[in-house]
PDB file of C-alpha atoms in Angstrom:
ATOM      1  CA  MET A   1      36.254 -16.406  13.259  1.00  0.00           C
ATOM      2  CA  LYS A   2      34.614 -17.692  16.382  1.00  0.00           C
ATOM      3  CA  ARG A   3      34.647 -14.094  17.804  1.00  0.00           C
ATOM      4  CA  SER A   4      32.954 -12.817  14.569  1.00  0.00           C
ATOM      5  CA  LEU A   5      30.402 -15.417  14.669  1.00  0.00           C
ATOM      6  CA  PHE A   6      29.746 -14.755  18.361  1.00  0.00           C
ATOM      7  CA  VAL A   7      29.334 -11.027  17.555  1.00  0.00           C
ATOM      8  CA  MET A   8      26.851 -11.685  14.795  1.00  0.00           C
ATOM      9  CA  ILE A   9      24.744 -14.073  16.881  1.00  0.00           C
ATOM     10  CA  THR A  10      24.726 -11.629  19.841  1.00  0.00           C
ATOM     11  CA  VAL A  11      23.718  -8.653  17.751  1.00  0.00           C
ATOM     12  CA  ALA A  12      20.965 -10.691  16.014  1.00  0.00           C
ATOM     13  CA  ALA A  13      19.660 -11.735  19.344  1.00  0.00           C
ATOM     14  CA  ILE A  14      19.693  -8.163  20.801  1.00  0.00           C
ATOM     15  CA  CYS A  15      17.958  -6.743  17.637  1.00  0.00           C
ATOM     16  CA  CYS A  16      15.355  -9.469  17.701  1.00  0.00           C
ATOM     17  CA  PHE A  17      14.637  -8.915  21.382  1.00  0.00           C
ATOM     18  CA  ALA A  18      14.599  -5.070  21.272  1.00  0.00           C
ATOM     19  CA  GLY A  19      13.154  -4.550  17.854  1.00  0.00           C
ATOM     20  CA  CYS A  20      10.453  -7.104  17.330  1.00  0.00           C
ATOM     21  CA  ALA A  21       7.609  -4.909  18.752  1.00  0.00           C
ATOM     22  CA  GLN A  22       8.720  -2.012  16.537  1.00  0.00           C
ATOM     23  CA  LYS A  23       9.344  -4.086  13.417  1.00  0.00           C
ATOM     24  CA  ALA A  24       5.758  -4.683  12.662  1.00  0.00           C
ATOM     25  CA  GLU A  25       5.050  -0.950  12.914  1.00  0.00           C
ATOM     26  CA  HIS A  26       8.023   0.123  10.689  1.00  0.00           C
ATOM     27  CA  LYS A  27       8.145  -2.589   8.126  1.00  0.00           C
ATOM     28  CA  THR A  28       5.374  -1.270   5.838  1.00  0.00           C
ATOM     29  CA  VAL A  29       6.916  -2.959   2.785  1.00  0.00           C
ATOM     30  CA  LYS A  30       6.789  -6.716   2.537  1.00  0.00           C
ATOM     31  CA  GLU A  31      10.106  -8.466   1.961  1.00  0.00           C
ATOM     32  CA  GLU A  32       8.957 -10.352  -1.053  1.00  0.00           C
ATOM     33  CA  LYS A  33       7.922  -7.129  -2.815  1.00  0.00           C
ATOM     34  CA  ALA A  34      10.958  -5.064  -1.774  1.00  0.00           C
ATOM     35  CA  ALA A  35      12.268  -3.430  -4.969  1.00  0.00           C
ATOM     36  CA  SER A  36      16.068  -3.327  -5.389  1.00  0.00           C
ATOM     37  CA  THR A  37      17.673   0.021  -5.972  1.00  0.00           C
ATOM     38  CA  THR A  38      20.251  -1.623  -8.211  1.00  0.00           C
ATOM     39  CA  SER A  39      18.135  -1.836 -11.387  1.00  0.00           C
ATOM     40  CA  ASP A  40      20.096  -1.138 -14.520  1.00  0.00           C
ATOM     41  CA  THR A  41      16.938   0.116 -16.296  1.00  0.00           C
ATOM     42  CA  THR A  42      16.361   2.970 -13.846  1.00  0.00           C
ATOM     43  CA  GLN A  43      16.093   6.379 -15.339  1.00  0.00           C
ATOM     44  CA  TYR A  44      18.236   8.801 -13.210  1.00  0.00           C
ATOM     45  CA  LYS A  45      17.590  12.499 -12.721  1.00  0.00           C
ATOM     46  CA  SER A  46      20.296  15.292 -13.026  1.00  0.00           C
ATOM     47  CA  GLU A  47      20.923  17.557 -10.090  1.00  0.00           C
ATOM     48  CA  PRO A  48      18.777  20.704 -10.104  1.00  0.00           C
ATOM     49  CA  LYS A  49      20.451  24.138 -10.221  1.00  0.00           C
ATOM     50  CA  GLY A  50      17.879  26.153  -8.292  1.00  0.00           C
ATOM     51  CA  ASP A  51      18.377  28.128  -5.063  1.00  0.00           C
ATOM     52  CA  ILE A  52      16.754  26.529  -1.991  1.00  0.00           C
ATOM     53  CA  ASP A  53      16.441  29.975  -0.357  1.00  0.00           C
ATOM     54  CA  VAL A  54      13.655  30.924  -2.664  1.00  0.00           C
ATOM     55  CA  LEU A  55      11.472  28.434  -0.809  1.00  0.00           C
ATOM     56  CA  LYS A  56      12.238  29.863   2.595  1.00  0.00           C
ATOM     57  CA  LYS A  57       8.971  31.923   2.826  1.00  0.00           C
ATOM     58  CA  SER A  58       6.872  28.852   1.956  1.00  0.00           C
ATOM     59  CA  TYR A  59       8.716  26.588   4.422  1.00  0.00           C
ATOM     60  CA  PRO A  60      10.163  28.690   7.239  1.00  0.00           C
ATOM     61  CA  ASP A  61      10.287  25.704   9.599  1.00  0.00           C
ATOM     62  CA  TRP A  62      12.333  23.665   7.120  1.00  0.00           C
ATOM     63  CA  ILE A  63      14.721  26.187   5.698  1.00  0.00           C
ATOM     64  CA  LYS A  64      16.954  28.454   7.858  1.00  0.00           C
ATOM     65  CA  ASN A  65      20.128  30.259   6.862  1.00  0.00           C
ATOM     66  CA  GLY A  66      20.146  28.608   3.421  1.00  0.00           C
ATOM     67  CA  GLU A  67      20.017  25.080   4.936  1.00  0.00           C
ATOM     68  CA  VAL A  68      17.390  22.505   4.966  1.00  0.00           C
ATOM     69  CA  ASN A  69      16.835  20.705   8.345  1.00  0.00           C
ATOM     70  CA  TYR A  70      13.991  18.783   9.967  1.00  0.00           C
ATOM     71  CA  PRO A  71      11.821  20.918  12.200  1.00  0.00           C
ATOM     72  CA  TYR A  72      11.693  17.987  14.682  1.00  0.00           C
ATOM     73  CA  THR A  73      14.133  15.640  16.361  1.00  0.00           C
ATOM     74  CA  LEU A  74      13.416  12.234  17.939  1.00  0.00           C
ATOM     75  CA  LYS A  75      13.287  14.067  21.282  1.00  0.00           C
ATOM     76  CA  SER A  76      10.716  16.714  20.151  1.00  0.00           C
ATOM     77  CA  GLN A  77       7.398  16.603  22.009  1.00  0.00           C
ATOM     78  CA  GLU A  78       5.482  16.510  18.682  1.00  0.00           C
ATOM     79  CA  LEU A  79       7.050  13.180  17.697  1.00  0.00           C
ATOM     80  CA  LYS A  80       6.726  11.815  21.211  1.00  0.00           C
ATOM     81  CA  GLU A  81       3.100  12.626  21.365  1.00  0.00           C
ATOM     82  CA  ALA A  82       2.253  11.224  17.886  1.00  0.00           C
ATOM     83  CA  LYS A  83      -0.131   8.312  18.222  1.00  0.00           C
ATOM     84  CA  SER A  84       1.366   6.057  15.413  1.00  0.00           C
ATOM     85  CA  TYR A  85       4.250   5.584  13.094  1.00  0.00           C
ATOM     86  CA  ASN A  86       2.194   7.008  10.316  1.00  0.00           C
ATOM     87  CA  GLU A  87       1.619  10.303  12.257  1.00  0.00           C
ATOM     88  CA  ARG A  88       5.410  10.528  12.935  1.00  0.00           C
ATOM     89  CA  THR A  89       6.446   9.990   9.429  1.00  0.00           C
ATOM     90  CA  LYS A  90       4.025  12.687   8.251  1.00  0.00           C
ATOM     91  CA  LEU A  91       5.593  15.234  10.711  1.00  0.00           C
ATOM     92  CA  VAL A  92       9.021  14.567   9.226  1.00  0.00           C
ATOM     93  CA  ASN A  93       8.272  13.925   5.545  1.00  0.00           C
ATOM     94  CA  VAL A  94      10.203  16.553   3.652  1.00  0.00           C
ATOM     95  CA  PRO A  95       7.919  18.729   1.358  1.00  0.00           C
ATOM     96  CA  GLN A  96       8.125  17.533  -2.321  1.00  0.00           C
ATOM     97  CA  GLU A  97       8.844  20.964  -3.443  1.00  0.00           C
ATOM     98  CA  ILE A  98      11.997  21.144  -1.183  1.00  0.00           C
ATOM     99  CA  THR A  99      13.407  17.744  -2.221  1.00  0.00           C
ATOM    100  CA  GLU A 100      13.166  18.592  -5.915  1.00  0.00           C
ATOM    101  CA  SER A 101      15.139  21.690  -5.290  1.00  0.00           C
ATOM    102  CA  CYS A 102      17.739  20.256  -2.994  1.00  0.00           C
ATOM    103  CA  SER A 103      21.279  19.351  -4.324  1.00  0.00           C
ATOM    104  CA  THR A 104      22.110  15.626  -4.046  1.00  0.00           C
ATOM    105  CA  ALA A 105      24.500  16.313  -1.229  1.00  0.00           C
ATOM    106  CA  GLU A 106      21.694  18.113   0.675  1.00  0.00           C
ATOM    107  CA  LEU A 107      19.387  15.071  -0.013  1.00  0.00           C
ATOM    108  CA  LEU A 108      21.944  12.699   1.577  1.00  0.00           C
ATOM    109  CA  HIS A 109      22.250  14.996   4.576  1.00  0.00           C
ATOM    110  CA  LEU A 110      18.434  14.762   5.064  1.00  0.00           C
ATOM    111  CA  ILE A 111      18.551  11.024   4.705  1.00  0.00           C
ATOM    112  CA  GLU A 112      21.257  10.550   7.290  1.00  0.00           C
ATOM    113  CA  GLU A 113      19.583  13.116   9.704  1.00  0.00           C
ATOM    114  CA  TYR A 114      16.077  11.573   9.354  1.00  0.00           C
ATOM    115  CA  PRO A 115      14.828  11.498  12.856  1.00  0.00           C
ATOM    116  CA  LEU A 116      13.198   8.055  12.495  1.00  0.00           C
ATOM    117  CA  LEU A 117      16.208   6.340  10.830  1.00  0.00           C
ATOM    118  CA  ASP A 118      17.045   3.033  12.425  1.00  0.00           C
ATOM    119  CA  LEU A 119      18.391   0.319  10.203  1.00  0.00           C
ATOM    120  CA  SER A 120      18.525  -2.249  12.959  1.00  0.00           C
ATOM    121  CA  LEU A 121      14.736  -2.670  12.650  1.00  0.00           C
ATOM    122  CA  TYR A 122      14.972  -4.280   9.217  1.00  0.00           C
ATOM    123  CA  ASP A 123      16.152  -7.591   7.961  1.00  0.00           C
ATOM    124  CA  THR A 124      17.867  -6.286   4.865  1.00  0.00           C
ATOM    125  CA  MET A 125      18.955  -2.949   3.412  1.00  0.00           C
ATOM    126  CA  ASP A 126      16.562  -3.369   0.375  1.00  0.00           C
ATOM    127  CA  ILE A 127      13.633  -3.493   2.736  1.00  0.00           C
ATOM    128  CA  ALA A 128      14.892  -0.593   4.890  1.00  0.00           C
ATOM    129  CA  VAL A 129      15.447   1.624   1.877  1.00  0.00           C
ATOM    130  CA  GLU A 130      12.218   0.770   0.200  1.00  0.00           C
ATOM    131  CA  ASN A 131      10.331   1.545   3.378  1.00  0.00           C
ATOM    132  CA  TYR A 132      11.941   4.941   3.914  1.00  0.00           C
ATOM    133  CA  ARG A 133      11.371   5.792   0.238  1.00  0.00           C
ATOM    134  CA  ASN A 134       7.787   5.205   0.789  1.00  0.00           C
ATOM    135  CA  VAL A 135       7.440   7.570   3.763  1.00  0.00           C
ATOM    136  CA  ASN A 136      10.021  10.319   3.044  1.00  0.00           C
ATOM    137  CA  THR A 137      10.416  12.188  -0.237  1.00  0.00           C
ATOM    138  CA  ALA A 138      14.130  12.919   0.439  1.00  0.00           C
ATOM    139  CA  PHE A 139      15.014   9.208   0.282  1.00  0.00           C
ATOM    140  CA  ASP A 140      12.971   8.665  -2.840  1.00  0.00           C
ATOM    141  CA  GLU A 141      14.482  11.638  -4.620  1.00  0.00           C
ATOM    142  CA  PHE A 142      18.094  10.770  -3.641  1.00  0.00           C
ATOM    143  CA  PHE A 143      17.758   7.307  -5.063  1.00  0.00           C
ATOM    144  CA  GLN A 144      16.694   8.836  -8.369  1.00  0.00           C
ATOM    145  CA  ARG A 145      19.627  11.200  -8.695  1.00  0.00           C
ATOM    146  CA  GLU A 146      22.318  10.253 -11.249  1.00  0.00           C
ATOM    147  CA  ASN A 147      25.154  11.580  -8.980  1.00  0.00           C
ATOM    148  CA  GLY A 148      23.944   9.766  -5.838  1.00  0.00           C
ATOM    149  CA  PRO A 149      26.777   7.208  -5.768  1.00  0.00           C
ATOM    150  CA  LYS A 150      29.399   9.888  -6.249  1.00  0.00           C
ATOM    151  CA  GLU A 151      27.977  11.905  -3.284  1.00  0.00           C
ATOM    152  CA  ALA A 152      27.574   8.735  -1.133  1.00  0.00           C
ATOM    153  CA  LEU A 153      31.292   7.844  -1.894  1.00  0.00           C
ATOM    154  CA  ASN A 154      32.466  11.304  -0.802  1.00  0.00           C
ATOM    155  CA  ALA A 155      30.488  11.100   2.347  1.00  0.00           C
ATOM    156  CA  LEU A 156      31.546   7.461   3.088  1.00  0.00           C
ATOM    157  CA  GLN A 157      35.219   8.420   2.886  1.00  0.00           C
ATOM    158  CA  GLN A 158      34.852  11.416   5.033  1.00  0.00           C
ATOM    159  CA  ASN A 159      32.835   9.606   7.746  1.00  0.00           C
ATOM    160  CA  ALA A 160      35.477   6.746   7.679  1.00  0.00           C
ATOM    161  CA  LYS A 161      38.114   9.326   8.558  1.00  0.00           C
ATOM    162  CA  ASN A 162      36.069  10.831  11.417  1.00  0.00           C
ATOM    163  CA  LEU A 163      34.637   7.638  12.900  1.00  0.00           C
ATOM    164  CA  SER A 164      37.262   6.858  15.516  1.00  0.00           C
ATOM    165  CA  ALA A 165      37.066  10.335  16.880  1.00  0.00           C
ATOM    166  CA  ILE A 166      33.372  10.052  17.813  1.00  0.00           C
ATOM    167  CA  LYS A 167      32.704   9.571  21.515  1.00  0.00           C
ATOM    168  CA  ASP A 168      28.929  10.246  21.804  1.00  0.00           C
ATOM    169  CA  PRO A 169      27.225   6.778  21.389  1.00  0.00           C
ATOM    170  CA  GLU A 170      24.145   8.236  19.651  1.00  0.00           C
ATOM    171  CA  VAL A 171      26.323  10.209  17.123  1.00  0.00           C
ATOM    172  CA  TYR A 172      28.410   7.029  16.645  1.00  0.00           C
ATOM    173  CA  LYS A 173      25.303   4.953  15.885  1.00  0.00           C
ATOM    174  CA  ARG A 174      23.824   7.488  13.559  1.00  0.00           C
ATOM    175  CA  THR A 175      27.257   7.860  11.754  1.00  0.00           C
ATOM    176  CA  LEU A 176      27.479   4.038  11.221  1.00  0.00           C
ATOM    177  CA  ASP A 177      23.841   3.990  10.016  1.00  0.00           C
ATOM    178  CA  GLY A 178      24.712   6.648   7.506  1.00  0.00           C
ATOM    179  CA  MET A 179      27.845   4.797   6.441  1.00  0.00           C
ATOM    180  CA  GLN A 180      25.681   1.689   5.741  1.00  0.00           C
ATOM    181  CA  LEU A 181      23.370   3.730   3.573  1.00  0.00           C
ATOM    182  CA  GLU A 182      26.403   5.256   1.809  1.00  0.00           C
ATOM    183  CA  LEU A 183      27.922   1.863   1.209  1.00  0.00           C
ATOM    184  CA  TYR A 184      24.637   0.541  -0.058  1.00  0.00           C
ATOM    185  CA  VAL A 185      24.536   3.340  -2.720  1.00  0.00           C
ATOM    186  CA  VAL A 186      28.086   2.958  -3.618  1.00  0.00           C
ATOM    187  CA  LEU A 187      27.913  -0.711  -4.121  1.00  0.00           C
ATOM    188  CA  SER A 188      24.740  -0.599  -6.166  1.00  0.00           C
ATOM    189  CA  ALA A 189      25.078  -1.610  -9.863  1.00  0.00           C
ATOM    190  CA  HIS A 190      24.717   2.065 -10.763  1.00  0.00           C
ATOM    191  CA  GLY A 191      27.431   3.068  -8.389  1.00  0.00           C
ATOM    192  CA  TYR A 192      30.004   0.273  -8.297  1.00  0.00           C
ATOM    193  CA  GLU A 193      30.400   0.183 -12.137  1.00  0.00           C
ATOM    194  CA  SER A 194      31.636   3.778 -12.051  1.00  0.00           C
ATOM    195  CA  LEU A 195      34.424   3.064  -9.485  1.00  0.00           C
ATOM    196  CA  GLY A 196      38.087   2.949 -10.545  1.00  0.00           C
ATOM    197  CA  ALA A 197      40.540   0.378  -9.119  1.00  0.00           C
ATOM    198  CA  LYS A 198      41.848   2.840  -6.449  1.00  0.00           C
ATOM    199  CA  GLN A 199      38.367   3.817  -5.261  1.00  0.00           C
ATOM    200  CA  ALA A 200      37.291   0.207  -5.194  1.00  0.00           C
ATOM    201  CA  ALA A 201      40.235  -0.675  -3.018  1.00  0.00           C
ATOM    202  CA  ASN A 202      39.416   2.254  -0.742  1.00  0.00           C
ATOM    203  CA  VAL A 203      35.818   1.048  -0.307  1.00  0.00           C
ATOM    204  CA  LYS A 204      37.125  -2.433   0.707  1.00  0.00           C
ATOM    205  CA  GLN A 205      39.355  -0.744   3.417  1.00  0.00           C
ATOM    206  CA  ILE A 206      36.297   1.278   4.694  1.00  0.00           C
ATOM    207  CA  VAL A 207      34.265  -2.036   4.959  1.00  0.00           C
ATOM    208  CA  THR A 208      37.023  -3.638   7.039  1.00  0.00           C
ATOM    209  CA  GLN A 209      37.002  -0.550   9.274  1.00  0.00           C
ATOM    210  CA  MET A 210      33.398  -0.695   9.766  1.00  0.00           C
ATOM    211  CA  LYS A 211      33.527  -4.311  10.734  1.00  0.00           C
ATOM    212  CA  ASP A 212      36.332  -3.602  13.192  1.00  0.00           C
ATOM    213  CA  ALA A 213      34.428  -0.641  14.685  1.00  0.00           C
ATOM    214  CA  ILE A 214      31.354  -2.722  15.240  1.00  0.00           C
ATOM    215  CA  GLU A 215      33.229  -5.745  16.762  1.00  0.00           C
ATOM    216  CA  ARG A 216      34.979  -3.241  19.203  1.00  0.00           C
ATOM    217  CA  ASP A 217      31.756  -1.645  19.978  1.00  0.00           C
ATOM    218  CA  GLN A 218      30.153  -5.000  20.822  1.00  0.00           C
ATOM    219  CA  ALA A 219      33.140  -6.147  22.850  1.00  0.00           C
ATOM    220  CA  ASN A 220      32.939  -2.868  24.936  1.00  0.00           C
ATOM    221  CA  ALA A 221      29.085  -3.403  25.513  1.00  0.00           C
ATOM    222  CA  SER A 222      28.376   0.052  24.109  1.00  0.00           C
ATOM    223  CA  THR A 223      24.824   1.314  23.689  1.00  0.00           C
ATOM    224  CA  THR A 224      25.403   1.089  19.920  1.00  0.00           C
ATOM    225  CA  LYS A 225      24.067  -2.230  18.501  1.00  0.00           C
ATOM    226  CA  ILE A 226      24.418  -2.411  14.690  1.00  0.00           C
ATOM    227  CA  ASP A 227      24.932  -5.384  12.447  1.00  0.00           C
ATOM    228  CA  ILE A 228      26.144  -4.563   8.925  1.00  0.00           C
ATOM    229  CA  ASP A 229      27.059  -8.097   8.074  1.00  0.00           C
ATOM    230  CA  LYS A 230      23.756  -8.625   6.176  1.00  0.00           C
ATOM    231  CA  LEU A 231      24.802  -5.763   3.964  1.00  0.00           C
ATOM    232  CA  ILE A 232      28.524  -6.483   3.287  1.00  0.00           C
ATOM    233  CA  THR A 233      27.871 -10.337   2.810  1.00  0.00           C
ATOM    234  CA  ASP A 234      25.036  -9.718   0.382  1.00  0.00           C
ATOM    235  CA  LYS A 235      25.576 -11.969  -2.688  1.00  0.00           C
ATOM    236  CA  ARG A 236      25.619  -8.960  -4.884  1.00  0.00           C
ATOM    237  CA  TRP A 237      28.700  -7.612  -3.325  1.00  0.00           C
ATOM    238  CA  THR A 238      30.562 -10.792  -2.428  1.00  0.00           C
ATOM    239  CA  LYS A 239      32.722 -10.747  -5.595  1.00  0.00           C
ATOM    240  CA  GLU A 240      33.484  -7.087  -5.370  1.00  0.00           C
ATOM    241  CA  LEU A 241      34.503  -7.165  -1.726  1.00  0.00           C
ATOM    242  CA  SER A 242      36.292 -10.489  -1.599  1.00  0.00           C
TER     243      SER A 242
END
């Protein structure tokens, strides 16, 4: 217990020290106005059945070999030279026509590969998700898809199997960030109510695995600094994960 508390305090201190300057730039959505993605009244969309390849001529930088990928990475000169967060988000905002044609699995891929994704900059997952929905169409479209929780659960289970084999610190951090988003979607009111007993038990095991991975990571003083405790101790999930 003491070790866990120490880890949480340490991570909080590191995030506060390293992220304060960037928080003001990234947090474009005020906490008190952050909308929850768990609303039971949300009208969800069905998955489209179009072919993404038909948009290739219109968006050659985005679509190659039948796949949608960002034309820039965080190391790209274009992003480095952008003068503001606003400019950077515009460079990597997926064209609306593409997002509306993407499968839900493709949207989840775009979310997790988003070059500017960094959950440690935000106080809660609600704030993080709402901010990213405001600056990237892939995020907004994904959270409107009816089968979003199903795709998130599939990805969460697959990432949980592969997590221990990841050696690259950057890939490890990005994978854990992705798992946090997946867990957030799975545990939303829309997602959790559809889980059977076996799937719910599996989610609990994955949460434990994520906790252990982060504690080991902090103990080893890795470059990865992530705190998922704010998500998994959220009052909305306490009953389900206890």
